Coordinates of C-alpha atoms in Angstrom, one line a residue:
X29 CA 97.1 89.6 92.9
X30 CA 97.9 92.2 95.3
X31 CA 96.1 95.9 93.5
X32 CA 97.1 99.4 95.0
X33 CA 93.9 101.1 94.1
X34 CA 90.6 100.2 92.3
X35 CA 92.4 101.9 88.8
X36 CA 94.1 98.4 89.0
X37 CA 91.2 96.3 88.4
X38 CA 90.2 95.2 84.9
X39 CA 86.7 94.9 82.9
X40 CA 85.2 93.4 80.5
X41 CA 81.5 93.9 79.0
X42 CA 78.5 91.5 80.3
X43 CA 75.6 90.3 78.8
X44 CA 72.6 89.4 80.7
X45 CA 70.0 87.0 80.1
X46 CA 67.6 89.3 80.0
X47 CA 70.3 91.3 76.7
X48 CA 71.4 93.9 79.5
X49 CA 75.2 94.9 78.8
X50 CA 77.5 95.7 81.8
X51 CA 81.0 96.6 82.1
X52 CA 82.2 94.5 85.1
X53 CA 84.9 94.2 86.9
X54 CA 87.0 90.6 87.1
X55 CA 86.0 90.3 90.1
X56 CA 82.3 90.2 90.3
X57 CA 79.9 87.2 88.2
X58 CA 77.1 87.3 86.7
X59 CA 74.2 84.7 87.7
X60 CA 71.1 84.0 85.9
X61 CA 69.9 80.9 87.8
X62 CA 67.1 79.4 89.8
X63 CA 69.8 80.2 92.7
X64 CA 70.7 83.2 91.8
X65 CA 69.6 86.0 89.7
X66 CA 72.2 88.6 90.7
X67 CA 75.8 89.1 91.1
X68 CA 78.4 87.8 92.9
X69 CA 81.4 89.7 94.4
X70 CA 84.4 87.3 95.0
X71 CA 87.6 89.3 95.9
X72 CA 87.8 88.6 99.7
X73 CA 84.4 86.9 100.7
X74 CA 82.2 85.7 98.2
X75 CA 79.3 87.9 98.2
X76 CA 75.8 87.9 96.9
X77 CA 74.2 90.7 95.5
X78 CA 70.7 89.6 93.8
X79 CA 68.9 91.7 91.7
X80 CA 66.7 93.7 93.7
X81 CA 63.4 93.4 91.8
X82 CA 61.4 90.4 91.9
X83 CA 61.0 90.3 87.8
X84 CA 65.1 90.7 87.7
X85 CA 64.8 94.5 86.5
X86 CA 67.2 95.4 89.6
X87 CA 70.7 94.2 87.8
X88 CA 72.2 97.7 87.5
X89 CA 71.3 98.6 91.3
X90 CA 73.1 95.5 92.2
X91 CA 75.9 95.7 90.5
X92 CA 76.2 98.9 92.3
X93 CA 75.9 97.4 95.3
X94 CA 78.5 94.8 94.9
X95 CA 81.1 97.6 93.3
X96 CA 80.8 99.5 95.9
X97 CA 81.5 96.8 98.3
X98 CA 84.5 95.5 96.2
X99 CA 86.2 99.2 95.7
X100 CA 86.0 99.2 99.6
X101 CA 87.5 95.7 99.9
X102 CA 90.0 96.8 97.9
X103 CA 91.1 100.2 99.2
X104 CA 90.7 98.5 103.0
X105 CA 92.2 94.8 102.0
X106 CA 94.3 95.7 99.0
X107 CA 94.6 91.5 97.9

């Protein structure tokens, strides 16, 4: 999939485990695991981003993180 610009990219709405809803981007995951309680970013390298807060209250700071990251990738990679 080759995207010209991050207006390219589709979502879809996310449910948490803990009954959070995010709109997310294709491109990023949503883990609620002993592995992983976060997000993962796979467009390029597979990322991590885990929540930020031990009790998993972080989720929308991380998904920050990891869009950030992936409107970068795109814009600098464009695959």
């Amino acid at each position: 999939m080759f995207l010209n610009s991050p207006d390219d990219i589709e979502y879809r709405d996310l449910t948490t485990a803990r009954g959070e809803v995010f709109r997310v981007p294709i491109f990023i995951e949503r883990f609620d695991d002993a592995s992983l309680t976060g997000w993962q970013l796979r467009y390029g390298d597979w990322t991590d981003y885990p929540d930020a807060r031990p009790d998993h209250t972080g989720a929308a700071q991380a998904l920050e993180k990891a869009m950030a990251d992936m409107q970068f990738r795109v814009e600098t990679l464009g695959k």
